[in-house]
Coordinates of C-alpha atoms in Angstrom, one line a residue:
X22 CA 123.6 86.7 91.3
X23 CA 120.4 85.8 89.1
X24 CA 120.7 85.1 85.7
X25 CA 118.2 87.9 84.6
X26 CA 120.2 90.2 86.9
X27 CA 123.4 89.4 85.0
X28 CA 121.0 89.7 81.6
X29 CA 120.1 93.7 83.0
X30 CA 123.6 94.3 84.3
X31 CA 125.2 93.2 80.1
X32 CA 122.0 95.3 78.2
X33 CA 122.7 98.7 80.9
X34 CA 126.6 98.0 79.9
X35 CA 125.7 98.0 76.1
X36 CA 123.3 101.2 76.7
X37 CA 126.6 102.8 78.5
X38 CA 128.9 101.4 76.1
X39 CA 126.1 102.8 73.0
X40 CA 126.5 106.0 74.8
X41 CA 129.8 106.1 74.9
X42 CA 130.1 105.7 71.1
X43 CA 127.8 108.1 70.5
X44 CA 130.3 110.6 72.9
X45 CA 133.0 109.9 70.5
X46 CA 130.5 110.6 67.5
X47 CA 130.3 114.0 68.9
X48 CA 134.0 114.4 69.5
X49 CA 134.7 113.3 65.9
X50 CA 132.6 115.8 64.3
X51 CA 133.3 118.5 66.6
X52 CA 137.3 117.5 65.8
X53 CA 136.8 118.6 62.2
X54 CA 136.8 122.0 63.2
X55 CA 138.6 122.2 67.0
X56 CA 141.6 121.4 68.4
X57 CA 140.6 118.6 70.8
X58 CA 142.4 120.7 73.4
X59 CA 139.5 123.3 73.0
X60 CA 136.9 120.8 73.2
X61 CA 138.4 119.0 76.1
X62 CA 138.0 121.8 78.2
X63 CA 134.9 123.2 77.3
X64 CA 133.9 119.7 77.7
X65 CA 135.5 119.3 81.2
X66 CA 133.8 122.7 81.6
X67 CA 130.6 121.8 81.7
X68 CA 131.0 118.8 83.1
X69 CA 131.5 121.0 86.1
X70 CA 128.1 121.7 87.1
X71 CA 127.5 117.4 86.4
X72 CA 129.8 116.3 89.0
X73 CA 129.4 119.0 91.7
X74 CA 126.8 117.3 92.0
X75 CA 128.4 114.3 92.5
X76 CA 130.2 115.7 94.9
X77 CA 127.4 117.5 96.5
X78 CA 125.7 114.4 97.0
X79 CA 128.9 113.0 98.9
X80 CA 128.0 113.2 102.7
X81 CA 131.3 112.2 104.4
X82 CA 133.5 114.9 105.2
X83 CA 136.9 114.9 103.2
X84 CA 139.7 116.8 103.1
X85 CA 141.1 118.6 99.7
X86 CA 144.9 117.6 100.5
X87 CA 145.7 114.2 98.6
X88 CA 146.8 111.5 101.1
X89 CA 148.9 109.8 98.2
X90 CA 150.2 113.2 96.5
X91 CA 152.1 112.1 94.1
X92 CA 150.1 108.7 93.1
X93 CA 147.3 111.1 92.9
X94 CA 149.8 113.9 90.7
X95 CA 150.9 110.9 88.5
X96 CA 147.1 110.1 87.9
X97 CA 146.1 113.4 87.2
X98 CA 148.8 113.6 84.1
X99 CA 147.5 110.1 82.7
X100 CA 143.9 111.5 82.7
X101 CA 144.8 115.0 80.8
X102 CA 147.0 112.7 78.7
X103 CA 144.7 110.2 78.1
X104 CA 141.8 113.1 77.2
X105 CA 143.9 114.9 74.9
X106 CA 145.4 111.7 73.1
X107 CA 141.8 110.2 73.3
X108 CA 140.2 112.8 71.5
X109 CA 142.6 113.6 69.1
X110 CA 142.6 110.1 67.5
X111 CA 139.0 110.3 67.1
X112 CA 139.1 113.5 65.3
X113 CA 141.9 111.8 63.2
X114 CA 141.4 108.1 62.7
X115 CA 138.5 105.9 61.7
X116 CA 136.6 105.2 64.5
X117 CA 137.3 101.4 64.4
X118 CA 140.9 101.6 64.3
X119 CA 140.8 104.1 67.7
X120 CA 138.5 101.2 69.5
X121 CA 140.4 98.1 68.0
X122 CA 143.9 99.8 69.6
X123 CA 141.7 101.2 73.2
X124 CA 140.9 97.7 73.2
X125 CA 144.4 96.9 74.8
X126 CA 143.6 98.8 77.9
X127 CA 143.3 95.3 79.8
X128 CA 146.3 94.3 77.7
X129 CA 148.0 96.9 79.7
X130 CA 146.7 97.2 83.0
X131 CA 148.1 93.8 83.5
X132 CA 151.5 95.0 82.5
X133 CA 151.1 97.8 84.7
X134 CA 149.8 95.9 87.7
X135 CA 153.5 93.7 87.7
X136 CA 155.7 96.8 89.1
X137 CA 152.3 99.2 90.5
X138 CA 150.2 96.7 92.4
X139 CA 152.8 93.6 92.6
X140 CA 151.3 91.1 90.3
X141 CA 152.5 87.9 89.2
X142 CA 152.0 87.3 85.5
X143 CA 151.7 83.7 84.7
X144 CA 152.2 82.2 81.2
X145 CA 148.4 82.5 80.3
X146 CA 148.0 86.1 80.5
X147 CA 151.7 86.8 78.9
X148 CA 150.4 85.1 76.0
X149 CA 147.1 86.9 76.0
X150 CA 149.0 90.0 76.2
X151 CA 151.8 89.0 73.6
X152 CA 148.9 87.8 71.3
X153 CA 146.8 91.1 71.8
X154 CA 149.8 93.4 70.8
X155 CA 150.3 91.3 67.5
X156 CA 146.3 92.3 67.2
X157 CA 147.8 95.8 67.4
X158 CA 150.2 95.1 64.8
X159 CA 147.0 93.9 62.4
X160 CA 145.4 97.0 63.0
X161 CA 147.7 99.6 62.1
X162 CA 149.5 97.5 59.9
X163 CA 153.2 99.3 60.2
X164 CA 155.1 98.9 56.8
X165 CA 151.9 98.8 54.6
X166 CA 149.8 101.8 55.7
X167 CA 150.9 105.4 56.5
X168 CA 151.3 105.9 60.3
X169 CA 150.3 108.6 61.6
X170 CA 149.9 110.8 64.8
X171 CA 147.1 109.6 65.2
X172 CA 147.9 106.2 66.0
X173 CA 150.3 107.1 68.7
X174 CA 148.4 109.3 70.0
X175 CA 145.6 106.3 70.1
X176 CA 148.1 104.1 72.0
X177 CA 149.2 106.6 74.3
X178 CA 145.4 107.1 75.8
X179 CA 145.4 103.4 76.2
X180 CA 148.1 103.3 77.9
X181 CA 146.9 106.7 80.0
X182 CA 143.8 105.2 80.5
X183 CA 145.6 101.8 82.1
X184 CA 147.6 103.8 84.7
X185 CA 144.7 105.8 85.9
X186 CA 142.8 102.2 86.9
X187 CA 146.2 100.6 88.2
X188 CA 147.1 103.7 90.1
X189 CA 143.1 104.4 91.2
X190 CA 143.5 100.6 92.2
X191 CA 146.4 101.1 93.9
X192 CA 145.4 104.5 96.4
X193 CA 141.2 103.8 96.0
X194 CA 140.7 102.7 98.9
X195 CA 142.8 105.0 100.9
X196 CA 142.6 108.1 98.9
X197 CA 139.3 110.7 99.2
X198 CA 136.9 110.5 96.6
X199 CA 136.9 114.1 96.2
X200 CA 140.5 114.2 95.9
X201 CA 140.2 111.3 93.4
X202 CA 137.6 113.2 91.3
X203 CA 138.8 117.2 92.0
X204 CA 142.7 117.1 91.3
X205 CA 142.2 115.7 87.5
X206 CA 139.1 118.0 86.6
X207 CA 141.7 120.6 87.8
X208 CA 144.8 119.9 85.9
X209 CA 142.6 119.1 82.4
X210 CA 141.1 122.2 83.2
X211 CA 144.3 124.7 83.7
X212 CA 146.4 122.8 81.3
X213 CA 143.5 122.7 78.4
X214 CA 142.7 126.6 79.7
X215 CA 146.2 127.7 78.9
X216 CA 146.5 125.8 76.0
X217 CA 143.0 127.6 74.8
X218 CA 144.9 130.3 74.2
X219 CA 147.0 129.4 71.5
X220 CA 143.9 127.5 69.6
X221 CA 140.7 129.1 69.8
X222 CA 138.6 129.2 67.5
X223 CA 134.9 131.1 67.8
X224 CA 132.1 128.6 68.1
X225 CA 128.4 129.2 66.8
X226 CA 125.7 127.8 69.9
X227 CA 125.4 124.4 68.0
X228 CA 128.9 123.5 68.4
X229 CA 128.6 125.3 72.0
X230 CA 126.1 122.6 72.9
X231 CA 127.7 119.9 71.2
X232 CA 130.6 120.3 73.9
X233 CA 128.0 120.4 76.4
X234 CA 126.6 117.3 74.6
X235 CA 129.5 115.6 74.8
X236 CA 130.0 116.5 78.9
X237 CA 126.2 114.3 79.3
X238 CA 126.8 112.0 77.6
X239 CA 129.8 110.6 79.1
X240 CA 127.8 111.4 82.6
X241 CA 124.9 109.5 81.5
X242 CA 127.2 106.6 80.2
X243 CA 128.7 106.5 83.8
X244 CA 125.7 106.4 85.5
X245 CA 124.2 103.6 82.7
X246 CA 127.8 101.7 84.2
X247 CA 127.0 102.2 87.9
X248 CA 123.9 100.3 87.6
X249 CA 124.8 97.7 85.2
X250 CA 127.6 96.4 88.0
X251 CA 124.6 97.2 90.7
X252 CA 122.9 94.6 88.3
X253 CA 125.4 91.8 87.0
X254 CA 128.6 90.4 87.5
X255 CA 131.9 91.9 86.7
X256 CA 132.9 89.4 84.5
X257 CA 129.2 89.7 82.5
X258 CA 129.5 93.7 82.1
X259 CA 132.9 94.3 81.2
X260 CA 133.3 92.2 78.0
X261 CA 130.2 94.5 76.7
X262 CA 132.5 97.7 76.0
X263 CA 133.7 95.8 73.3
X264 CA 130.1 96.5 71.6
X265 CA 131.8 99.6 70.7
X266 CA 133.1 97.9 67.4
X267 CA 129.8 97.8 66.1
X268 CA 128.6 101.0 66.7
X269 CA 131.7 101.9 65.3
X270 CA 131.4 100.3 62.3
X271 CA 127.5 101.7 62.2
X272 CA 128.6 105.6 63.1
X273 CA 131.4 105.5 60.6
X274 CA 129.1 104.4 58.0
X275 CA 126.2 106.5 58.6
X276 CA 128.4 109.4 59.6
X277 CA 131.9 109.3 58.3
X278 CA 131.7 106.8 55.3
X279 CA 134.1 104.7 56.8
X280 CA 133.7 101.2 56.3
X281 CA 136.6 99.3 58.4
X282 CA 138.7 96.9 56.1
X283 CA 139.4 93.4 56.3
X284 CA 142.8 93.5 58.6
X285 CA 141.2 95.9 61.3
X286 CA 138.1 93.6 61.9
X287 CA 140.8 90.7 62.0
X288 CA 143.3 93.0 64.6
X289 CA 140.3 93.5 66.7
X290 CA 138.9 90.1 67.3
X291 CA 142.7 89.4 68.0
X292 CA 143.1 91.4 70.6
X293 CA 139.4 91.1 72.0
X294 CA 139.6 87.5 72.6
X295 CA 142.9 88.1 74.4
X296 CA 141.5 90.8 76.4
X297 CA 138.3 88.3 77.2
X298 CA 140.9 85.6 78.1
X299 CA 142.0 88.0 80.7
X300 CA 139.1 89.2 82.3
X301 CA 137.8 85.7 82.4
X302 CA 141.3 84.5 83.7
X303 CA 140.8 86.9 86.7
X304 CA 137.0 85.9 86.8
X305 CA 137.2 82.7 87.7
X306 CA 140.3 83.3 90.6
X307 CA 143.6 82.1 90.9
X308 CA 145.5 84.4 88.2
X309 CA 145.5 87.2 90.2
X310 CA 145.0 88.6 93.9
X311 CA 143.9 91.8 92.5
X312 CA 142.0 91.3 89.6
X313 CA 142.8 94.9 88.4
X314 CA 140.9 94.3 84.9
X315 CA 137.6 93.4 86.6
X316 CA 138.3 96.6 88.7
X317 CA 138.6 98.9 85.9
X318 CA 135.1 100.5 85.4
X319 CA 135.4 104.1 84.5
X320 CA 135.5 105.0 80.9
X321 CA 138.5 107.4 81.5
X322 CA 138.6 109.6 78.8
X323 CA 135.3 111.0 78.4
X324 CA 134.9 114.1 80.6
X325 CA 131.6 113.8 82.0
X326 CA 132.8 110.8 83.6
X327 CA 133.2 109.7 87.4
X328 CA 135.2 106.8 89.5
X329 CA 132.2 104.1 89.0
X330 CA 134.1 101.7 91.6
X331 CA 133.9 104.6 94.2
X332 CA 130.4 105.4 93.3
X333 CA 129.3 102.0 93.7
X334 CA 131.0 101.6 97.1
X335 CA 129.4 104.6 98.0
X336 CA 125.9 103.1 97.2
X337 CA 126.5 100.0 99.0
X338 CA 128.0 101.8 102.2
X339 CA 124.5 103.8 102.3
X340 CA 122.1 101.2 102.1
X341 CA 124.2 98.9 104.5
X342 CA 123.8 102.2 106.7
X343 CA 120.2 102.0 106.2
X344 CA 119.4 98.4 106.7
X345 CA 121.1 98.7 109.9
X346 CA 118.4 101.5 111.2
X347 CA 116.0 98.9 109.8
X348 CA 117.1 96.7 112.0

């Protein structure tokens, strides 16, 4: 790998990771008005039309019935979970403080990855873990500042968010890809559907679109991720979703007025440093066999989204196909 291909693979990850941010915009100002489970699913809603072609565009025949039922029933939950919890701490909480506490999704997928995927967790990555939850503690501040829903409901979708990659880590390569994809657009979409109607509230065409807005954008931000990984190395594209702390700061400025305090930037470069001592821990071999950080691509809770792993495999499988005919 080139160094100007590693240089394109980081700037696609921060034009994915900008569009992500500008997703959660979206979901912030839409969450002033709407329960997030009504703009969940008409965001998962049309999302539809997004990843059918996905799927369309998926040439190996599968079959609907899960091999791994109840890994793939388990990951389902995590991702309406994770959606739900995701959005409402957006609509609730500064944007900073939702990204500073998402940040410990590599925190937890190496938790996760002890009892799910039979990792051995040395000393180094305890203490990166240890030290990124007392980042955590920074951030919300327990004893000092009011705690609210919103909090737990930001540390619940990390922690959503960290069994989806363990368990996608786990089944991935086993599991169908439209299985994979189909089974958690259908539970966010029955679960959100019945919930709908207990909180519907009419929406004028502008906030119509904005759900639709907020369905491309988190299918162009996968897509931007796809080929920043075609581009550069793991271990130069994932440390770039932590970008999102300065749009964050930016968006809550120009947008919400928020300007994040001392404590929160502190909490945050806490528990990004530990998370980078991970990912580079797993980079450079010999912390783990699985490297279930690197792995985790896919920005879970945004609806447009799709397995980028799966994608990418999918990619390579076709044009080793094709230089084979060449041949």
């Amino acid at each position: 790998m080139t160094q100007s291909n590693n240089i394109k693979g980081a700037l696609l990850s921060l034009a994915a990771f900008s569009t992500y941010a500008s997703h959660d915009v979206v979901v912030r100002i839409l969450g002033a008005n709407y329960s997030p489970m009504q703009t969940l699913f008409f965001a998962s809603l049309l999302s539809f039309p997004l990843l059918t072609l996905m799927m369309v565009g998926d040439k190996v025949p599968h079959s609907l019935r899960p091999i791994h039922p109840w890994w793939v029933a388990l990951r389902s939950l995590n991702m309406v979970g994770g959606g739900l919890c995701g959005f409402y701490a957006f609509s609730v909480l500064p944007l900073a403080q939702v990204y500073s506490i998402l940040f410990t999704v590599p925190l937890l997928i190496t938790l996760l990855a002890i009892p799910i995927l039979g990792e051995r967790v040395g000393i180094h990555r305890a203490g990166a873990v240890v030290a990124g939850l007392i980042g955590v503690l920074v951030v919300v501040r327990p004893g000092s500042t009011e705690l609210n829903l919103g909090h737990l409901s930001a540390l619940i979708a990390a922690f959503c968010v960290a069994s989806q990659s363990v368990i996608a880590r786990r089944i991935g390569n086993e599991e169908n890809s439209i299985v994979m994809m189909l089974y958690p657009f259908a539970a966010i979409f029955i679960t959100m559907g019945i919930a709908l109607g207990f909180v519907y509230e009419p929406m004028p065409f502008v906030d119509f679109a904005g759900m639709g807005l907020i369905a491309a954008l988190g299918f162009v931000g996968a897509f931007l991720l796809v080929g920043a990984y075609r581009a550069g190395e793991a271990a130069i594209v994932a440390p770039m979703q932590y970008s999102q702390i300065v749009w964050a700061t930016i968006f809550g400025l120009l947008f919400f007025d928020e300007v994040p305090d001392m404590p929160t930037y502190i909490g945050a470069a806490i528990i990004i440093a530990s998370g980078l001592y991970i990912v580079m821990r797993e980079a450079l071999g010999g912390a783990s066999e699985n490297t279930p950080v690197l792995r985790n691509r896919t920005r879970a809770i945004a609806p447009g989204t799709f397995r980028v792993g799966r994608h990418l495999r999918r990619i390579e499988a076709a044009e080793a196909k094709a230089e084979q005919a060449d041949d």
